[in-house]
Amino acid sequence: MGQYQRHVFVCTGGKTCTGQDSAATFALLKDRVRDAGLAPHVRVNHSGCLGQCGHGPMVVVYPEDAWYDGVTVEKAERIFTEHLRDGVPVEALLYVAPPGENKLPKV
Ligand code: FES
């Protein structure tokens, strides 16, 4: 048994997600978890590049191994409510891509 029931990583260290306002996504998730009293159970951490550049902001939640792309603050609200609070991954927002690195070509 680990220290947390869920661990959330928000890419705030890579080059493209930062330009897609991943800081706002991180702040929203961190605030909602704290305000709901879930901080002892759900840890929200910054992460560096998750290898999916251009699809961001990228968020991944363990132990479900649920990956979410394009996580605007609106989507983050839903991920918080349905997944982090209620325990059900948001199927409609899941990132679907081949395993491994899926960076979009630079324009
Ligand atoms: S910069 Fe976020 S996945 Fe690469």
Short mmCIF file of N, CA and C and ligand atoms in Angstrom, two decimals:
data_model
loop_
_atom_site.label_atom_id
_atom_site.label_comp_id
_atom_site.label_asym_id
_atom_site.label_seq_id
_atom_site.Cartn_x
_atom_site.Cartn_y
_atom_site.Cartn_z
N MET A 1 0.86 -1.20 0.00
CA MET A 1 0.00 0.00 0.00
C MET A 1 0.88 1.24 0.00
N GLY A 2 0.67 2.13 -0.95
CA GLY A 2 1.48 3.34 -1.04
C GLY A 2 1.01 4.42 -0.09
N GLN A 3 1.57 5.57 -0.23
CA GLN A 3 1.24 6.69 0.64
C GLN A 3 -0.06 7.38 0.25
N TYR A 4 -0.44 7.23 -1.01
CA TYR A 4 -1.65 7.90 -1.51
C TYR A 4 -2.52 6.91 -2.28
N GLN A 5 -3.80 7.18 -2.24
CA GLN A 5 -4.75 6.36 -2.99
C GLN A 5 -4.62 6.64 -4.49
N ARG A 6 -4.41 7.93 -4.80
CA ARG A 6 -4.23 8.32 -6.20
C ARG A 6 -3.09 9.31 -6.31
N HIS A 7 -2.41 9.23 -7.45
CA HIS A 7 -1.31 10.14 -7.70
C HIS A 7 -1.54 10.76 -9.08
N VAL A 8 -1.57 12.08 -9.10
CA VAL A 8 -1.88 12.82 -10.32
C VAL A 8 -0.64 13.59 -10.76
N PHE A 9 -0.28 13.42 -12.02
CA PHE A 9 0.86 14.16 -12.56
C PHE A 9 0.37 15.10 -13.66
N VAL A 10 0.72 16.36 -13.52
CA VAL A 10 0.36 17.37 -14.53
C VAL A 10 1.65 17.87 -15.15
N CYS A 11 1.75 17.75 -16.46
CA CYS A 11 2.97 18.18 -17.14
C CYS A 11 3.06 19.71 -17.11
N THR A 12 3.95 20.19 -16.27
CA THR A 12 4.16 21.64 -16.18
C THR A 12 5.62 21.98 -16.45
N GLY A 13 6.38 20.96 -16.81
CA GLY A 13 7.81 21.19 -17.00
C GLY A 13 8.25 21.11 -18.45
N GLY A 14 7.42 20.51 -19.29
CA GLY A 14 7.77 20.39 -20.70
C GLY A 14 7.51 21.68 -21.44
N LYS A 15 8.02 21.77 -22.64
CA LYS A 15 7.92 23.04 -23.37
C LYS A 15 6.53 23.34 -23.91
N THR A 16 5.83 22.34 -24.42
CA THR A 16 4.55 22.66 -25.07
C THR A 16 3.39 22.77 -24.07
N CYS A 17 3.34 21.89 -23.09
CA CYS A 17 2.23 21.97 -22.13
C CYS A 17 2.24 23.29 -21.36
N THR A 18 3.41 23.80 -21.07
CA THR A 18 3.45 25.08 -20.36
C THR A 18 2.81 26.18 -21.21
N GLY A 19 3.03 26.11 -22.52
CA GLY A 19 2.43 27.09 -23.44
C GLY A 19 0.93 26.88 -23.61
N GLN A 20 0.42 25.75 -23.13
CA GLN A 20 -1.01 25.46 -23.20
C GLN A 20 -1.66 25.66 -21.82
N ASP A 21 -1.00 26.43 -20.99
CA ASP A 21 -1.51 26.83 -19.67
C ASP A 21 -1.71 25.66 -18.71
N SER A 22 -0.75 24.74 -18.71
CA SER A 22 -0.85 23.63 -17.78
C SER A 22 -0.74 24.09 -16.32
N ALA A 23 -0.19 25.27 -16.10
CA ALA A 23 -0.10 25.79 -14.73
C ALA A 23 -1.51 26.01 -14.16
N ALA A 24 -2.42 26.47 -15.00
CA ALA A 24 -3.80 26.68 -14.54
C ALA A 24 -4.47 25.35 -14.25
N THR A 25 -4.19 24.35 -15.06
CA THR A 25 -4.75 23.01 -14.84
C THR A 25 -4.23 22.45 -13.53
N PHE A 26 -2.93 22.59 -13.31
CA PHE A 26 -2.32 22.11 -12.06
C PHE A 26 -2.96 22.80 -10.86
N ALA A 27 -3.07 24.12 -10.93
CA ALA A 27 -3.61 24.90 -9.81
C ALA A 27 -5.04 24.48 -9.50
N LEU A 28 -5.83 24.29 -10.54
CA LEU A 28 -7.24 23.90 -10.34
C LEU A 28 -7.32 22.56 -9.62
N LEU A 29 -6.57 21.58 -10.10
CA LEU A 29 -6.63 20.25 -9.49
C LEU A 29 -6.12 20.28 -8.05
N LYS A 30 -5.02 20.98 -7.85
CA LYS A 30 -4.45 21.08 -6.49
C LYS A 30 -5.45 21.74 -5.54
N ASP A 31 -6.06 22.83 -5.98
CA ASP A 31 -7.02 23.54 -5.14
C ASP A 31 -8.26 22.69 -4.83
N ARG A 32 -8.78 22.03 -5.85
CA ARG A 32 -10.00 21.23 -5.64
C ARG A 32 -9.74 20.09 -4.66
N VAL A 33 -8.59 19.44 -4.82
CA VAL A 33 -8.24 18.32 -3.92
C VAL A 33 -8.09 18.83 -2.49
N ARG A 34 -7.40 19.93 -2.32
CA ARG A 34 -7.21 20.50 -0.98
C ARG A 34 -8.55 20.92 -0.38
N ASP A 35 -9.35 21.66 -1.16
CA ASP A 35 -10.62 22.17 -0.64
C ASP A 35 -11.61 21.06 -0.29
N ALA A 36 -11.47 19.93 -0.97
CA ALA A 36 -12.38 18.81 -0.70
C ALA A 36 -11.87 17.94 0.46
N GLY A 37 -10.72 18.31 1.00
CA GLY A 37 -10.17 17.52 2.10
C GLY A 37 -9.56 16.20 1.67
N LEU A 38 -9.22 16.11 0.38
CA LEU A 38 -8.70 14.85 -0.14
C LEU A 38 -7.17 14.79 -0.18
N ALA A 39 -6.52 15.84 0.26
CA ALA A 39 -5.05 15.88 0.16
C ALA A 39 -4.34 14.70 0.83
N PRO A 40 -4.87 14.14 1.93
CA PRO A 40 -4.18 12.98 2.49
C PRO A 40 -4.25 11.74 1.60
N HIS A 41 -5.15 11.75 0.63
CA HIS A 41 -5.37 10.57 -0.20
C HIS A 41 -4.99 10.74 -1.66
N VAL A 42 -5.03 11.98 -2.12
CA VAL A 42 -4.76 12.26 -3.54
C VAL A 42 -3.63 13.27 -3.63
N ARG A 43 -2.56 12.89 -4.27
CA ARG A 43 -1.40 13.76 -4.41
C ARG A 43 -1.34 14.30 -5.84
N VAL A 44 -1.28 15.62 -5.97
CA VAL A 44 -1.16 16.25 -7.28
C VAL A 44 0.24 16.81 -7.40
N ASN A 45 0.98 16.32 -8.37
CA ASN A 45 2.38 16.74 -8.55
C ASN A 45 2.62 17.33 -9.93
N HIS A 46 3.58 18.23 -9.97
CA HIS A 46 4.11 18.69 -11.25
C HIS A 46 4.87 17.53 -11.88
N SER A 47 4.88 17.51 -13.21
CA SER A 47 5.79 16.57 -13.86
C SER A 47 6.47 17.27 -15.01
N GLY A 48 7.56 16.69 -15.40
CA GLY A 48 8.22 17.13 -16.62
C GLY A 48 7.49 16.53 -17.81
N CYS A 49 8.09 16.64 -18.96
CA CYS A 49 7.47 16.15 -20.20
C CYS A 49 7.07 14.69 -20.08
N LEU A 50 5.85 14.40 -20.51
CA LEU A 50 5.33 13.03 -20.48
C LEU A 50 5.43 12.36 -21.85
N GLY A 51 6.12 13.00 -22.77
CA GLY A 51 6.34 12.40 -24.09
C GLY A 51 5.16 12.52 -25.04
N GLN A 52 4.22 13.40 -24.72
CA GLN A 52 3.02 13.57 -25.57
C GLN A 52 2.87 15.03 -25.99
N CYS A 53 3.95 15.68 -26.20
CA CYS A 53 3.97 17.12 -26.50
C CYS A 53 3.03 17.49 -27.63
N GLY A 54 2.31 18.58 -27.42
CA GLY A 54 1.37 19.06 -28.42
C GLY A 54 -0.05 18.61 -28.14
N HIS A 55 -0.21 17.66 -27.25
CA HIS A 55 -1.55 17.15 -26.89
C HIS A 55 -2.01 17.71 -25.55
N GLY A 56 -1.24 18.60 -25.00
CA GLY A 56 -1.49 19.04 -23.63
C GLY A 56 -2.60 20.05 -23.48
N PRO A 57 -2.72 20.47 -22.25
CA PRO A 57 -1.98 19.98 -21.10
C PRO A 57 -2.27 18.50 -20.82
N MET A 58 -1.20 17.76 -20.56
CA MET A 58 -1.33 16.33 -20.28
C MET A 58 -1.43 16.09 -18.78
N VAL A 59 -2.32 15.16 -18.44
CA VAL A 59 -2.51 14.76 -17.04
C VAL A 59 -2.58 13.24 -17.00
N VAL A 60 -1.93 12.62 -16.03
CA VAL A 60 -2.05 11.17 -15.86
C VAL A 60 -2.36 10.88 -14.40
N VAL A 61 -3.26 9.93 -14.21
CA VAL A 61 -3.70 9.55 -12.87
C VAL A 61 -3.40 8.08 -12.63
N TYR A 62 -2.67 7.81 -11.54
CA TYR A 62 -2.38 6.44 -11.12
C TYR A 62 -3.12 6.18 -9.81
N PRO A 63 -3.54 4.95 -9.51
CA PRO A 63 -3.09 3.72 -10.14
C PRO A 63 -3.87 3.31 -11.38
N GLU A 64 -4.87 4.11 -11.79
CA GLU A 64 -5.67 3.67 -12.93
C GLU A 64 -4.91 3.74 -14.25
N ASP A 65 -3.78 4.46 -14.27
CA ASP A 65 -3.04 4.65 -15.52
C ASP A 65 -3.95 5.33 -16.55
N ALA A 66 -4.70 6.31 -16.08
CA ALA A 66 -5.64 7.05 -16.92
C ALA A 66 -4.96 8.32 -17.42
N TRP A 67 -4.83 8.43 -18.72
CA TRP A 67 -4.18 9.58 -19.33
C TRP A 67 -5.25 10.49 -19.94
N TYR A 68 -5.08 11.79 -19.72
CA TYR A 68 -6.01 12.78 -20.25
C TYR A 68 -5.21 13.81 -21.05
N ASP A 69 -5.74 14.21 -22.19
CA ASP A 69 -5.08 15.22 -23.01
C ASP A 69 -5.94 16.47 -23.11
N GLY A 70 -5.30 17.54 -23.52
CA GLY A 70 -6.04 18.80 -23.69
C GLY A 70 -6.81 19.20 -22.45
N VAL A 71 -6.19 19.03 -21.29
CA VAL A 71 -6.92 19.26 -20.04
C VAL A 71 -6.97 20.75 -19.69
N THR A 72 -7.99 21.38 -20.22
CA THR A 72 -8.29 22.77 -19.86
C THR A 72 -8.84 22.76 -18.43
N VAL A 73 -9.01 23.95 -17.87
CA VAL A 73 -9.56 23.98 -16.51
C VAL A 73 -10.98 23.41 -16.47
N GLU A 74 -11.72 23.57 -17.56
CA GLU A 74 -13.08 23.01 -17.59
C GLU A 74 -13.02 21.48 -17.52
N LYS A 75 -12.12 20.90 -18.29
CA LYS A 75 -11.98 19.44 -18.24
C LYS A 75 -11.42 19.00 -16.89
N ALA A 76 -10.53 19.80 -16.33
CA ALA A 76 -9.95 19.46 -15.04
C ALA A 76 -11.02 19.41 -13.95
N GLU A 77 -12.00 20.29 -14.05
CA GLU A 77 -13.11 20.28 -13.07
C GLU A 77 -13.82 18.93 -13.11
N ARG A 78 -14.04 18.46 -14.32
CA ARG A 78 -14.75 17.19 -14.48
C ARG A 78 -13.88 16.01 -14.00
N ILE A 79 -12.60 16.06 -14.31
CA ILE A 79 -11.69 15.00 -13.86
C ILE A 79 -11.63 14.98 -12.33
N PHE A 80 -11.61 16.17 -11.75
CA PHE A 80 -11.61 16.20 -10.28
C PHE A 80 -12.87 15.54 -9.73
N THR A 81 -14.02 16.01 -10.20
CA THR A 81 -15.29 15.54 -9.64
C THR A 81 -15.52 14.04 -9.87
N GLU A 82 -15.36 13.63 -11.12
CA GLU A 82 -15.73 12.25 -11.45
C GLU A 82 -14.65 11.23 -11.10
N HIS A 83 -13.38 11.61 -11.33
CA HIS A 83 -12.31 10.63 -11.11
C HIS A 83 -11.69 10.76 -9.71
N LEU A 84 -11.17 11.95 -9.40
CA LEU A 84 -10.45 12.09 -8.13
C LEU A 84 -11.38 12.04 -6.92
N ARG A 85 -12.54 12.62 -7.02
CA ARG A 85 -13.46 12.62 -5.88
C ARG A 85 -14.33 11.36 -5.85
N ASP A 86 -14.91 11.02 -7.03
CA ASP A 86 -15.88 9.92 -7.05
C ASP A 86 -15.27 8.59 -7.49
N GLY A 87 -14.04 8.61 -7.97
CA GLY A 87 -13.33 7.35 -8.24
C GLY A 87 -13.57 6.70 -9.58
N VAL A 88 -14.21 7.43 -10.51
CA VAL A 88 -14.50 6.84 -11.82
C VAL A 88 -13.78 7.62 -12.92
N PRO A 89 -12.82 7.01 -13.60
CA PRO A 89 -12.14 7.73 -14.68
C PRO A 89 -13.15 8.27 -15.70
N VAL A 90 -12.84 9.44 -16.26
CA VAL A 90 -13.76 10.08 -17.21
C VAL A 90 -13.48 9.53 -18.59
N GLU A 91 -14.23 8.51 -18.92
CA GLU A 91 -14.04 7.78 -20.18
C GLU A 91 -13.99 8.71 -21.39
N ALA A 92 -14.89 9.67 -21.44
CA ALA A 92 -15.00 10.56 -22.59
C ALA A 92 -13.78 11.45 -22.78
N LEU A 93 -12.99 11.63 -21.73
CA LEU A 93 -11.83 12.53 -21.82
C LEU A 93 -10.51 11.77 -21.90
N LEU A 94 -10.56 10.45 -21.90
CA LEU A 94 -9.31 9.68 -21.91
C LEU A 94 -8.53 9.89 -23.21
N TYR A 95 -7.25 9.93 -23.08
CA TYR A 95 -6.33 10.10 -24.19
C TYR A 95 -6.12 8.74 -24.86
N VAL A 96 -6.34 8.69 -26.15
CA VAL A 96 -6.17 7.45 -26.89
C VAL A 96 -5.02 7.64 -27.88
N ALA A 97 -3.95 6.88 -27.67
CA ALA A 97 -2.77 6.99 -28.53
C ALA A 97 -1.98 5.70 -28.42
N PRO A 98 -1.14 5.43 -29.40
CA PRO A 98 -0.30 4.24 -29.30
C PRO A 98 0.63 4.35 -28.09
N PRO A 99 1.05 3.21 -27.54
CA PRO A 99 1.97 3.25 -26.40
C PRO A 99 3.25 4.00 -26.74
N GLY A 100 3.85 4.61 -25.73
CA GLY A 100 5.13 5.28 -25.92
C GLY A 100 4.99 6.74 -26.27
N GLU A 101 6.03 7.26 -26.88
CA GLU A 101 6.09 8.69 -27.18
C GLU A 101 5.22 9.05 -28.38
N ASN A 102 4.45 10.12 -28.22
CA ASN A 102 3.57 10.59 -29.30
C ASN A 102 3.62 12.10 -29.40
N LYS A 103 4.80 12.61 -29.68
CA LYS A 103 4.94 14.06 -29.79
C LYS A 103 4.50 14.51 -31.16
N LEU A 104 3.75 15.60 -31.19
CA LEU A 104 3.35 16.16 -32.48
C LEU A 104 4.55 16.86 -33.10
N PRO A 105 4.65 16.79 -34.44
CA PRO A 105 5.78 17.49 -35.07
C PRO A 105 5.71 18.99 -34.81
N LYS A 106 6.86 19.59 -34.67
CA LYS A 106 6.90 21.04 -34.46
C LYS A 106 6.47 21.76 -35.73
N VAL A 107 5.77 22.88 -35.55
CA VAL A 107 5.35 23.65 -36.73
C VAL A 107 6.21 24.90 -36.87
S1 FES B 1 5.56 19.04 -22.83
FE1 FES B 1 3.88 18.04 -21.86
S2 FES B 1 3.99 16.07 -22.71
FE2 FES B 1 5.77 17.01 -23.48
#
